[in-house]
PDB file of C-alpha atoms in Angstrom:
ATOM      1  CA  MET A 193      -3.520   1.672  31.818  1.00 62.00           C
ATOM      2  CA  ASN A 194      -7.213   2.657  31.277  1.00 69.00           C
ATOM      3  CA  ILE A 195      -9.156   1.687  28.442  1.00 80.00           C
ATOM      4  CA  ASN A 196     -10.816   4.531  27.795  1.00 77.00           C
ATOM      5  CA  THR A 197      -7.079   6.503  26.846  1.00 76.00           C
ATOM      6  CA  LEU A 198      -7.367   2.745  23.929  1.00 76.00           C
ATOM      7  CA  PHE A 199     -10.646   3.430  22.410  1.00 78.00           C
ATOM      8  CA  ASN A 200      -9.845   7.302  22.422  1.00 80.00           C
ATOM      9  CA  ALA A 201      -6.978   5.926  19.926  1.00 80.00           C
ATOM     10  CA  LEU A 202      -8.783   3.546  17.633  1.00 84.00           C
ATOM     11  CA  PRO A 203     -10.312   5.789  16.078  1.00 86.00           C
ATOM     12  CA  GLY A 204      -7.299   7.571  15.163  1.00 86.00           C
ATOM     13  CA  ALA A 205      -5.877   4.613  14.633  1.00 86.00           C
ATOM     14  CA  CYS A 206      -8.197   3.437  12.413  1.00 91.00           C
ATOM     15  CA  ALA A 207      -8.282   6.446  10.231  1.00 90.00           C
ATOM     16  CA  GLN A 208      -4.712   6.392   9.602  1.00 90.00           C
ATOM     17  CA  GLY A 209      -4.906   2.407   8.348  1.00 92.00           C
ATOM     18  CA  LEU A 210      -7.580   3.613   5.519  1.00 93.00           C
ATOM     19  CA  VAL A 211      -5.296   6.260   4.641  1.00 94.00           C
ATOM     20  CA  TRP A 212      -2.377   3.701   4.421  1.00 93.00           C
ATOM     21  CA  GLY A 213      -4.986   0.981   3.293  1.00 94.00           C
ATOM     22  CA  ILE A 214      -4.690   2.424  -0.216  1.00 95.00           C
ATOM     23  CA  MET A 215      -1.125   2.320  -0.382  1.00 95.00           C
ATOM     24  CA  ALA A 216      -0.957  -1.391   0.546  1.00 94.00           C
ATOM     25  CA  ILE A 217      -3.754  -1.673  -2.771  1.00 95.00           C
ATOM     26  CA  GLY A 218      -1.030  -0.177  -4.920  1.00 94.00           C
ATOM     27  CA  VAL A 219       1.957  -1.767  -3.341  1.00 93.00           C
ATOM     28  CA  TYR A 220      -0.465  -5.282  -4.062  1.00 94.00           C
ATOM     29  CA  ILE A 221      -0.617  -4.031  -7.680  1.00 94.00           C
ATOM     30  CA  THR A 222       3.597  -4.708  -7.827  1.00 93.00           C
ATOM     31  CA  TYR A 223       4.341  -7.314  -4.751  1.00 90.00           C
ATOM     32  CA  ARG A 224       0.718  -9.825  -6.104  1.00 90.00           C
ATOM     33  CA  ILE A 225      -0.552  -9.056  -9.321  1.00 92.00           C
ATOM     34  CA  LEU A 226       2.722  -8.141 -11.218  1.00 91.00           C
ATOM     35  CA  ASP A 227       5.172  -9.623  -8.984  1.00 89.00           C
ATOM     36  CA  ILE A 228       7.461  -7.834  -8.528  1.00 88.00           C
ATOM     37  CA  ALA A 229       9.327  -6.424  -5.790  1.00 84.00           C
ATOM     38  CA  ASP A 230       8.845  -2.250  -5.955  1.00 90.00           C
ATOM     39  CA  LEU A 231      10.922   0.228  -3.122  1.00 92.00           C
ATOM     40  CA  THR A 232       9.870   2.782  -5.057  1.00 94.00           C
ATOM     41  CA  VAL A 233       7.227   3.048  -2.299  1.00 93.00           C
ATOM     42  CA  ASP A 234       9.225   4.134   0.457  1.00 92.00           C
ATOM     43  CA  GLY A 235      10.213   7.381  -2.254  1.00 93.00           C
ATOM     44  CA  THR A 236       7.331   7.665  -3.869  1.00 94.00           C
ATOM     45  CA  MET A 237       5.031   7.570  -0.209  1.00 93.00           C
ATOM     46  CA  ALA A 238       6.841  11.002   0.665  1.00 93.00           C
ATOM     47  CA  THR A 239       6.889  12.573  -3.392  1.00 94.00           C
ATOM     48  CA  GLY A 240       2.362  12.415  -2.867  1.00 94.00           C
ATOM     49  CA  GLY A 241       2.430  14.410   0.390  1.00 93.00           C
ATOM     50  CA  ALA A 242       5.149  17.010  -0.948  1.00 94.00           C
ATOM     51  CA  VAL A 243       3.225  18.582  -4.218  1.00 95.00           C
ATOM     52  CA  CYS A 244       0.633  18.402  -2.490  1.00 94.00           C
ATOM     53  CA  ILE A 245       1.063  20.158   0.268  1.00 94.00           C
ATOM     54  CA  MET A 246       3.225  22.664  -1.799  1.00 94.00           C
ATOM     55  CA  MET A 247       0.148  22.816  -4.490  1.00 94.00           C
ATOM     56  CA  LEU A 248      -1.936  23.994  -1.989  1.00 93.00           C
ATOM     57  CA  MET A 249       0.571  26.809  -0.357  1.00 92.00           C
ATOM     58  CA  SER A 250       0.813  28.070  -4.129  1.00 91.00           C
ATOM     59  CA  GLY A 251      -2.702  28.235  -3.981  1.00 89.00           C
ATOM     60  CA  HIS A 252      -4.323  25.436  -6.228  1.00 92.00           C
ATOM     61  CA  ASN A 253      -7.238  23.628  -5.692  1.00 91.00           C
ATOM     62  CA  ILE A 254      -6.714  20.742  -3.056  1.00 92.00           C
ATOM     63  CA  TRP A 255      -8.413  18.194  -6.197  1.00 93.00           C
ATOM     64  CA  VAL A 256      -5.816  19.585  -8.311  1.00 94.00           C
ATOM     65  CA  SER A 257      -3.009  19.145  -6.060  1.00 94.00           C
ATOM     66  CA  MET A 258      -3.705  15.572  -4.473  1.00 95.00           C
ATOM     67  CA  LEU A 259      -4.491  14.959  -9.349  1.00 96.00           C
ATOM     68  CA  ALA A 260      -0.639  16.523  -9.468  1.00 96.00           C
ATOM     69  CA  ALA A 261       1.079  14.294  -6.304  1.00 95.00           C
ATOM     70  CA  THR A 262      -0.969  11.839  -8.412  1.00 96.00           C
ATOM     71  CA  GLY A 263       0.806  12.041 -11.597  1.00 96.00           C
ATOM     72  CA  ALA A 264       4.330  13.329  -9.944  1.00 95.00           C
ATOM     73  CA  GLY A 265       3.382   9.337  -8.282  1.00 95.00           C
ATOM     74  CA  MET A 266       3.199   7.766 -11.490  1.00 96.00           C
ATOM     75  CA  LEU A 267       6.140   9.131 -12.848  1.00 96.00           C
ATOM     76  CA  ALA A 268       8.777   8.206  -9.858  1.00 95.00           C
ATOM     77  CA  GLY A 269       6.611   4.507 -11.042  1.00 95.00           C
ATOM     78  CA  LEU A 270       7.777   5.310 -14.790  1.00 96.00           C
ATOM     79  CA  ALA A 271      11.035   6.197 -13.646  1.00 96.00           C
ATOM     80  CA  THR A 272      11.285   2.382 -12.080  1.00 95.00           C
ATOM     81  CA  GLY A 273      10.482   0.947 -15.047  1.00 95.00           C
ATOM     82  CA  ILE A 274      12.391   2.638 -17.863  1.00 95.00           C
ATOM     83  CA  LEU A 275      15.129   1.491 -15.521  1.00 95.00           C
ATOM     84  CA  HIS A 276      13.883  -2.172 -14.998  1.00 94.00           C
ATOM     85  CA  THR A 277      12.988  -2.793 -18.519  1.00 93.00           C
ATOM     86  CA  PHE A 278      14.768  -0.716 -20.852  1.00 92.00           C
ATOM     87  CA  MET A 279      17.831  -0.634 -19.696  1.00 93.00           C
ATOM     88  CA  GLY A 280      18.312  -3.920 -17.971  1.00 92.00           C
ATOM     89  CA  ILE A 281      18.468  -2.924 -13.994  1.00 94.00           C
ATOM     90  CA  PRO A 282      17.012  -5.677 -12.196  1.00 93.00           C
ATOM     91  CA  ALA A 283      13.634  -4.359 -10.621  1.00 91.00           C
ATOM     92  CA  ILE A 284      14.455  -4.539  -6.880  1.00 92.00           C
ATOM     93  CA  LEU A 285      17.167  -2.577  -7.592  1.00 94.00           C
ATOM     94  CA  ALA A 286      15.871  -0.339 -10.137  1.00 94.00           C
ATOM     95  CA  GLY A 287      12.875   0.848  -7.259  1.00 94.00           C
ATOM     96  CA  ILE A 288      16.250   1.301  -5.110  1.00 94.00           C
ATOM     97  CA  LEU A 289      17.853   3.760  -7.164  1.00 95.00           C
ATOM     98  CA  THR A 290      14.479   5.551  -8.035  1.00 95.00           C
ATOM     99  CA  GLN A 291      13.714   6.056  -4.451  1.00 94.00           C
ATOM    100  CA  LEU A 292      17.428   6.988  -3.389  1.00 93.00           C
ATOM    101  CA  SER A 293      16.707  10.139  -6.176  1.00 94.00           C
ATOM    102  CA  LEU A 294      13.462  11.022  -4.895  1.00 94.00           C
ATOM    103  CA  TYR A 295      15.308  11.684  -1.559  1.00 93.00           C
ATOM    104  CA  SER A 296      17.150  14.809  -3.440  1.00 94.00           C
ATOM    105  CA  VAL A 297      14.032  15.429  -5.577  1.00 94.00           C
ATOM    106  CA  ASN A 298      11.741  15.732  -1.707  1.00 93.00           C
ATOM    107  CA  LEU A 299      14.004  18.192  -0.541  1.00 94.00           C
ATOM    108  CA  LYS A 300      14.015  20.195  -4.207  1.00 94.00           C
ATOM    109  CA  ILE A 301       9.998  20.329  -4.323  1.00 93.00           C
ATOM    110  CA  MET A 302      10.165  21.711  -0.636  1.00 93.00           C
ATOM    111  CA  GLY A 303      12.700  23.600  -0.226  1.00 90.00           C
ATOM    112  CA  LYS A 304      13.522  22.171   3.062  1.00 89.00           C
ATOM    113  CA  SER A 305      12.952  18.858   4.624  1.00 88.00           C
ATOM    114  CA  ASN A 306       9.554  19.033   5.671  1.00 88.00           C
ATOM    115  CA  GLN A 307       7.050  21.912   5.312  1.00 90.00           C
ATOM    116  CA  ALA A 308       3.953  22.206   7.284  1.00 89.00           C
ATOM    117  CA  VAL A 309      -0.547  23.519   6.521  1.00 89.00           C
ATOM    118  CA  ASN A 310      -2.250  24.213   9.303  1.00 84.00           C
ATOM    119  CA  VAL A 311      -6.414  23.139   8.932  1.00 82.00           C
ATOM    120  CA  ASN A 312      -7.965  26.897   9.795  1.00 82.00           C
ATOM    121  CA  ASN A 313      -5.661  28.051   6.700  1.00 84.00           C
ATOM    122  CA  TYR A 314      -5.853  25.755   3.906  1.00 86.00           C
ATOM    123  CA  ASP A 315      -9.267  23.939   2.943  1.00 86.00           C
ATOM    124  CA  LEU A 316      -8.199  20.274   3.622  1.00 89.00           C
ATOM    125  CA  LEU A 317     -10.012  16.991   2.196  1.00 89.00           C
ATOM    126  CA  VAL A 318      -9.106  15.200   5.554  1.00 90.00           C
ATOM    127  CA  SER A 319      -7.473  15.960   8.844  1.00 88.00           C
ATOM    128  CA  LEU A 320      -6.971  15.027  11.923  1.00 84.00           C
ATOM    129  CA  ARG A 321      -9.058  17.373  13.407  1.00 85.00           C
ATOM    130  CA  TYR A 322     -12.110  16.333  11.448  1.00 84.00           C
ATOM    131  CA  ILE A 323     -12.308  13.095  12.955  1.00 84.00           C
ATOM    132  CA  LYS A 324     -14.759  13.682  15.962  1.00 79.00           C
ATOM    133  CA  GLY A 325     -17.720  16.828  16.236  1.00 76.00           C
ATOM    134  CA  VAL A 326     -17.744  16.988  12.877  1.00 80.00           C
ATOM    135  CA  PRO A 327     -21.371  16.553  10.445  1.00 85.00           C
ATOM    136  CA  ILE A 328     -20.382  12.748   9.196  1.00 85.00           C
ATOM    137  CA  TRP A 329     -19.833  14.471   5.231  1.00 84.00           C
ATOM    138  CA  GLN A 330     -17.014  15.637   6.879  1.00 85.00           C
ATOM    139  CA  ASN A 331     -15.890  12.994   8.937  1.00 90.00           C
ATOM    140  CA  THR A 332     -11.996  11.912   8.012  1.00 90.00           C
ATOM    141  CA  ILE A 333     -13.133   8.135   8.546  1.00 91.00           C
ATOM    142  CA  PHE A 334     -16.026   7.992   6.041  1.00 93.00           C
ATOM    143  CA  ILE A 335     -14.251  10.420   3.773  1.00 93.00           C
ATOM    144  CA  VAL A 336     -11.448   7.578   3.498  1.00 94.00           C
ATOM    145  CA  ILE A 337     -14.079   4.898   2.959  1.00 94.00           C
ATOM    146  CA  VAL A 338     -15.757   6.688   0.893  1.00 95.00           C
ATOM    147  CA  ILE A 339     -12.843   7.500  -1.186  1.00 95.00           C
ATOM    148  CA  THR A 340     -12.047   3.508  -1.107  1.00 95.00           C
ATOM    149  CA  ILE A 341     -14.591   1.708  -1.435  1.00 95.00           C
ATOM    150  CA  VAL A 342     -14.228   4.512  -5.472  1.00 96.00           C
ATOM    151  CA  LEU A 343     -10.588   3.165  -6.285  1.00 95.00           C
ATOM    152  CA  ILE A 344     -11.710  -0.611  -5.647  1.00 95.00           C
ATOM    153  CA  ALA A 345     -14.265  -0.435  -8.402  1.00 96.00           C
ATOM    154  CA  ILE A 346     -12.436   1.608 -10.364  1.00 95.00           C
ATOM    155  CA  LEU A 347      -9.085  -0.930 -10.250  1.00 95.00           C
ATOM    156  CA  TYR A 348     -12.035  -3.691 -10.110  1.00 95.00           C
ATOM    157  CA  TRP A 349     -13.422  -2.513 -13.821  1.00 95.00           C
ATOM    158  CA  PHE A 350      -9.693  -1.709 -14.848  1.00 95.00           C
ATOM    159  CA  PHE A 351      -8.268  -5.159 -14.075  1.00 93.00           C
ATOM    160  CA  GLY A 352     -11.551  -6.564 -16.401  1.00 92.00           C
ATOM    161  CA  THR A 353     -10.402  -5.262 -19.041  1.00 93.00           C
ATOM    162  CA  GLU A 354      -8.625  -6.971 -21.391  1.00 93.00           C
ATOM    163  CA  PHE A 355      -5.736  -4.624 -21.000  1.00 93.00           C
ATOM    164  CA  GLY A 356      -5.842  -5.001 -17.618  1.00 93.00           C
ATOM    165  CA  ALA A 357      -6.472  -8.488 -17.733  1.00 93.00           C
ATOM    166  CA  SER A 358      -3.248  -8.580 -19.337  1.00 93.00           C
ATOM    167  CA  LEU A 359      -0.861  -6.822 -17.174  1.00 92.00           C
ATOM    168  CA  ARG A 360      -3.131  -9.302 -14.615  1.00 92.00           C
ATOM    169  CA  ALA A 361      -1.556 -12.329 -17.562  1.00 93.00           C
ATOM    170  CA  THR A 362       2.229 -10.355 -16.872  1.00 92.00           C
ATOM    171  CA  GLY A 363       2.385 -11.038 -13.413  1.00 90.00           C
ATOM    172  CA  CYS A 364       1.347 -14.570 -13.620  1.00 89.00           C
ATOM    173  CA  ASN A 365       2.840 -16.101 -15.908  1.00 89.00           C
ATOM    174  CA  PRO A 366       5.551 -13.504 -18.737  1.00 88.00           C
ATOM    175  CA  GLY A 367       6.542 -16.636 -20.379  1.00 89.00           C
ATOM    176  CA  MET A 368       2.898 -17.253 -21.875  1.00 90.00           C
ATOM    177  CA  SER A 369       2.003 -13.937 -22.098  1.00 90.00           C
ATOM    178  CA  ARG A 370       4.912 -13.116 -24.346  1.00 91.00           C
ATOM    179  CA  ALA A 371       3.413 -15.930 -27.344  1.00 90.00           C
ATOM    180  CA  GLN A 372       0.443 -14.769 -27.134  1.00 88.00           C
ATOM    181  CA  GLY A 373       1.575 -11.092 -28.139  1.00 89.00           C
ATOM    182  CA  ILE A 374       1.646  -9.150 -24.942  1.00 91.00           C
ATOM    183  CA  ASN A 375       4.219  -5.977 -24.359  1.00 93.00           C
ATOM    184  CA  THR A 376       4.993  -7.525 -20.883  1.00 92.00           C
ATOM    185  CA  ASN A 377       7.562  -4.504 -20.518  1.00 93.00           C
ATOM    186  CA  PHE A 378       5.063  -1.902 -21.149  1.00 94.00           C
ATOM    187  CA  ASN A 379       2.306  -3.310 -19.256  1.00 94.00           C
ATOM    188  CA  LYS A 380       4.610  -3.878 -16.329  1.00 94.00           C
ATOM    189  CA  VAL A 381       5.557   0.417 -16.899  1.00 95.00           C
ATOM    190  CA  ILE A 382       2.283   0.614 -16.759  1.00 95.00           C
ATOM    191  CA  GLY A 383       1.919  -1.471 -13.327  1.00 95.00           C
ATOM    192  CA  LEU A 384       4.563   0.245 -11.994  1.00 95.00           C
ATOM    193  CA  MET A 385       3.032   3.727 -12.540  1.00 96.00           C
ATOM    194  CA  LEU A 386      -0.684   2.729 -11.686  1.00 95.00           C
ATOM    195  CA  SER A 387       1.165   0.890  -7.735  1.00 95.00           C
ATOM    196  CA  ASN A 388       3.221   3.963  -7.793  1.00 95.00           C
ATOM    197  CA  GLY A 389       0.000   6.394  -8.079  1.00 96.00           C
ATOM    198  CA  LEU A 390      -2.038   5.197  -6.062  1.00 96.00           C
ATOM    199  CA  VAL A 391       1.453   5.465  -3.092  1.00 95.00           C
ATOM    200  CA  ALA A 392       1.484   9.072  -4.196  1.00 96.00           C
ATOM    201  CA  PHE A 393      -1.999   9.725  -3.430  1.00 96.00           C
ATOM    202  CA  SER A 394      -2.619   7.691  -0.363  1.00 95.00           C
ATOM    203  CA  SER A 395       0.275  10.250   0.528  1.00 95.00           C
ATOM    204  CA  ALA A 396      -0.947  12.861  -0.232  1.00 94.00           C
ATOM    205  CA  LEU A 397      -4.252  12.576   1.791  1.00 94.00           C
ATOM    206  CA  LEU A 398      -1.208  11.176   4.896  1.00 94.00           C
ATOM    207  CA  ALA A 399       0.128  14.937   4.783  1.00 93.00           C
ATOM    208  CA  GLN A 400      -3.028  16.579   4.596  1.00 93.00           C
ATOM    209  CA  TYR A 401      -4.209  14.112   8.162  1.00 92.00           C
ATOM    210  CA  GLN A 402      -1.761  14.684  10.036  1.00 91.00           C
ATOM    211  CA  GLY A 403      -0.672  18.574   9.075  1.00 90.00           C
ATOM    212  CA  PHE A 404       2.420  18.436   7.265  1.00 91.00           C
ATOM    213  CA  ALA A 405       4.823  16.635   4.588  1.00 91.00           C
ATOM    214  CA  ASP A 406       7.631  16.047   5.921  1.00 92.00           C
ATOM    215  CA  VAL A 407      11.363  14.159   3.227  1.00 91.00           C
ATOM    216  CA  ASN A 408      11.484  11.033   5.282  1.00 89.00           C
ATOM    217  CA  MET A 409       7.542  10.080   5.912  1.00 89.00           C
ATOM    218  CA  GLY A 410       7.665   7.027   3.530  1.00 85.00           C
ATOM    219  CA  ARG A 411      10.849   5.542   5.269  1.00 85.00           C
ATOM    220  CA  GLY A 412       9.870   1.453   5.925  1.00 82.00           C
ATOM    221  CA  ALA A 413       6.408   1.816   3.541  1.00 88.00           C
ATOM    222  CA  ILE A 414       7.057  -0.846   2.046  1.00 88.00           C
ATOM    223  CA  VAL A 415       7.226  -2.522   5.654  1.00 86.00           C
ATOM    224  CA  ILE A 416       4.018  -1.861   6.303  1.00 87.00           C
ATOM    225  CA  GLY A 417       2.376  -2.529   2.595  1.00 90.00           C
ATOM    226  CA  LEU A 418       4.120  -5.242   2.793  1.00 87.00           C
ATOM    227  CA  ALA A 419       2.344  -6.202   6.011  1.00 86.00           C
ATOM    228  CA  ALA A 420      -1.520  -5.102   5.084  1.00 90.00           C
ATOM    229  CA  VAL A 421      -1.287  -7.399   1.984  1.00 90.00           C
ATOM    230  CA  ILE A 422      -0.330 -10.668   4.185  1.00 87.00           C
ATOM    231  CA  ILE A 423      -1.720  -9.925   7.495  1.00 87.00           C
ATOM    232  CA  GLY A 424      -4.842  -9.087   5.023  1.00 89.00           C
ATOM    233  CA  GLU A 425      -4.643 -12.289   2.405  1.00 86.00           C
ATOM    234  CA  ALA A 426      -3.874 -14.060   6.282  1.00 83.00           C
ATOM    235  CA  ILE A 427      -7.117 -13.519   7.586  1.00 85.00           C
ATOM    236  CA  PHE A 428      -9.654 -13.000   4.635  1.00 88.00           C
ATOM    237  CA  GLY A 429      -8.269 -14.993   2.349  1.00 80.00           C
ATOM    238  CA  LYS A 430     -10.096 -18.013   2.404  1.00 82.00           C
ATOM    239  CA  ILE A 431     -13.618 -15.762   2.397  1.00 87.00           C
ATOM    240  CA  PHE A 432     -13.165 -13.462   0.189  1.00 85.00           C
ATOM    241  CA  ARG A 433     -12.654 -14.970  -3.620  1.00 84.00           C
ATOM    242  CA  SER A 434     -13.036 -12.056  -5.865  1.00 89.00           C
ATOM    243  CA  PHE A 435     -10.823  -9.841  -6.954  1.00 90.00           C
ATOM    244  CA  ALA A 436     -12.217  -6.722  -5.181  1.00 91.00           C
ATOM    245  CA  LEU A 437     -12.987  -8.191  -2.389  1.00 93.00           C
ATOM    246  CA  GLN A 438      -9.995  -9.051  -2.205  1.00 92.00           C
ATOM    247  CA  LEU A 439      -8.259  -5.362  -2.551  1.00 93.00           C
ATOM    248  CA  LEU A 440     -11.098  -4.466   0.193  1.00 93.00           C
ATOM    249  CA  ALA A 441      -9.230  -7.159   2.469  1.00 93.00           C
ATOM    250  CA  VAL A 442      -5.390  -5.506   1.864  1.00 93.00           C
ATOM    251  CA  SER A 443      -6.963  -2.502   3.773  1.00 93.00           C
ATOM    252  CA  LEU A 444      -8.814  -4.060   6.060  1.00 93.00           C
ATOM    253  CA  GLY A 445      -5.586  -5.550   6.502  1.00 91.00           C
ATOM    254  CA  ALA A 446      -3.756  -1.758   7.056  1.00 91.00           C
ATOM    255  CA  ILE A 447      -6.521  -0.977   9.288  1.00 92.00           C
ATOM    256  CA  ILE A 448      -6.030  -4.475  12.015  1.00 90.00           C
ATOM    257  CA  TYR A 449      -1.944  -3.644  12.003  1.00 88.00           C
ATOM    258  CA  TYR A 450      -2.736   0.269  12.846  1.00 89.00           C
ATOM    259  CA  ILE A 451      -4.407  -1.269  15.587  1.00 88.00           C
ATOM    260  CA  VAL A 452      -2.485  -3.499  16.636  1.00 84.00           C
ATOM    261  CA  LEU A 453       0.251  -0.361  16.765  1.00 84.00           C
ATOM    262  CA  GLN A 454      -1.731   1.421  18.364  1.00 85.00           C
ATOM    263  CA  VAL A 455      -2.895  -1.199  21.563  1.00 84.00           C
ATOM    264  CA  VAL A 456       1.613  -1.983  21.361  1.00 81.00           C
ATOM    265  CA  ILE A 457       1.524   1.736  22.309  1.00 81.00           C
ATOM    266  CA  TRP A 458      -1.094   1.315  24.779  1.00 83.00           C
ATOM    267  CA  LEU A 459       0.506  -1.674  26.504  1.00 82.00           C
ATOM    268  CA  GLY A 460       3.269   0.232  26.635  1.00 80.00           C
ATOM    269  CA  ILE A 461       5.689  -1.183  24.798  1.00 80.00           C
ATOM    270  CA  ASP A 462       8.942   1.129  24.034  1.00 79.00           C
ATOM    271  CA  THR A 463       8.167   2.708  20.847  1.00 75.00           C
ATOM    272  CA  ASP A 464      11.210   2.930  19.728  1.00 81.00           C
ATOM    273  CA  LEU A 465      11.024  -1.295  18.253  1.00 82.00           C
ATOM    274  CA  LEU A 466       7.912  -0.300  16.593  1.00 79.00           C
ATOM    275  CA  LYS A 467       9.065  -1.181  13.138  1.00 79.00           C
ATOM    276  CA  LEU A 468      11.522  -4.134  14.843  1.00 83.00           C
ATOM    277  CA  LEU A 469       8.005  -4.733  15.861  1.00 78.00           C
ATOM    278  CA  SER A 470       6.578  -4.921  12.208  1.00 76.00           C
ATOM    279  CA  ALA A 471       9.495  -6.442  10.425  1.00 80.00           C
ATOM    280  CA  CYS A 472       8.778  -9.728  12.755  1.00 81.00           C
ATOM    281  CA  VAL A 473       4.928  -9.305  12.088  1.00 74.00           C
ATOM    282  CA  VAL A 474       5.791  -9.068   8.290  1.00 75.00           C
ATOM    283  CA  ALA A 475       8.503 -12.344   8.195  1.00 81.00           C
ATOM    284  CA  ILE A 476       6.471 -13.809  10.502  1.00 79.00           C
ATOM    285  CA  PHE A 477       3.089 -13.926   7.881  1.00 74.00           C
ATOM    286  CA  LEU A 478       5.511 -14.011   4.720  1.00 74.00           C
ATOM    287  CA  ALA A 479       6.777 -17.958   6.040  1.00 82.00           C
ATOM    288  CA  VAL A 480       3.672 -19.252   7.928  1.00 75.00           C
ATOM    289  CA  PRO A 481       2.665 -20.865   3.655  1.00 72.00           C
ATOM    290  CA  TYR A 482       6.191 -22.153   3.724  1.00 80.00           C
ATOM    291  CA  TRP A 483       5.838 -23.625   6.894  1.00 84.00           C
ATOM    292  CA  LYS A 484       2.043 -24.863   6.287  1.00 75.00           C
ATOM    293  CA  SER A 485       3.945 -26.759   2.885  1.00 78.00           C
ATOM    294  CA  LYS A 486       6.604 -27.846   4.509  1.00 81.00           C
ATOM    295  CA  TYR A 487       5.528 -29.121   8.010  1.00 82.00           C
ATOM    296  CA  PHE A 488       2.094 -29.621   8.540  1.00 76.00           C
ATOM    297  CA  SER A 489       1.280 -30.934   4.533  1.00 69.00           C
ATOM    298  CA  LYS A 490       0.232 -34.821   4.899  1.00 64.00           C
ATOM    299  CA  PRO A 491       2.617 -35.946   2.992  1.00 59.00           C
ATOM    300  CA  VAL A 492       2.145 -38.379   0.366  1.00 51.00           C
ATOM    301  CA  HIS A 493       2.359 -42.189   1.116  1.00 52.00           C
ATOM    302  CA  LYS A 494       5.280 -44.312  -0.722  1.00 47.00           C
ATOM    303  CA  ALA A 495       2.002 -47.327  -1.288  1.00 47.00           C
ATOM    304  CA  ALA A 496      -0.029 -44.655  -2.845  1.00 49.00           C
ATOM    305  CA  SER A 497       2.865 -42.692  -4.704  1.00 49.00           C
ATOM    306  CA  ALA A 498       4.295 -46.640  -6.355  1.00 50.00           C
ATOM    307  CA  GLU A 499       0.095 -47.530  -7.980  1.00 50.00           C
ATOM    308  CA  SER A 500      -0.244 -44.072  -9.136  1.00 51.00           C
ATOM    309  CA  GLN A 501       2.419 -45.039 -10.885  1.00 54.00           C
ATOM    310  CA  LYS A 502       1.762 -48.439 -11.652  1.00 53.00           C
ATOM    311  CA  GLY A 503      -1.974 -46.990 -13.152  1.00 53.00           C
ATOM    312  CA  GLY A 504      -0.225 -44.427 -14.985  1.00 50.00           C
ATOM    313  CA  ARG A 505       1.589 -47.192 -16.924  1.00 50.00           C
TER     314      ARG A 505
END
């Protein structure tokens, strides 16, 4: 094993982690803020890339193409939101139904299972070729870092507004939010649209980065998003307290995830096992809070408990 091989692969892993970090921020909005397990992202992750690539091939500007991709993702979130709120379908099942439907939609958008774009023929914003040997303002890592910072700033501002606070309240305590006059169903729909819009935006960047969009490119995306969220919280949770820094931690979690995967590949572990390893990582990090509370928290002494009961009387 040549260590130089690993070092040469790390910039690509960081770039890919940054792109998926934007998707993970979208997952964070539903999973942590709205407290909804949204499986739509597996379909939306292909929809955004498909729309972006087809818009580019139709002669549209890269920014218009990415805007259209984001809009398509928001429509997917709207579909899940309507299934969940208007039709009363549980959120996880609503996400599965939309995800299943998007497979056919993505095939219709592209006309076949995948579509490729060549960086020599199209003016792409990011690309695998733009990692080394290009000016800093064209470097993929630099561009995605700037985009991530801008998105975090916008989200920090948005969730600080009155409407953004009502979204956070909806996920924190729906019953109390309804008692305060907040339309929780409407907020859930908006949250799902915002989340899937970010996922589709990330997908548009990923399709440019890898040079193609594929109908299966979003398979397992929810696992990667959850891994990024959980890794970021586990490592930076006690350091990053503000909301903006929590979003940054999610992005850093995605980078760490892809660096770990690159190390695993460098060690020669069978790549067919990567999905299994990813699932195991997510399961372990999800179990850590439960293990801490069950096995590592200090037991309450009976004497102290009895004394506190006497004081209460």
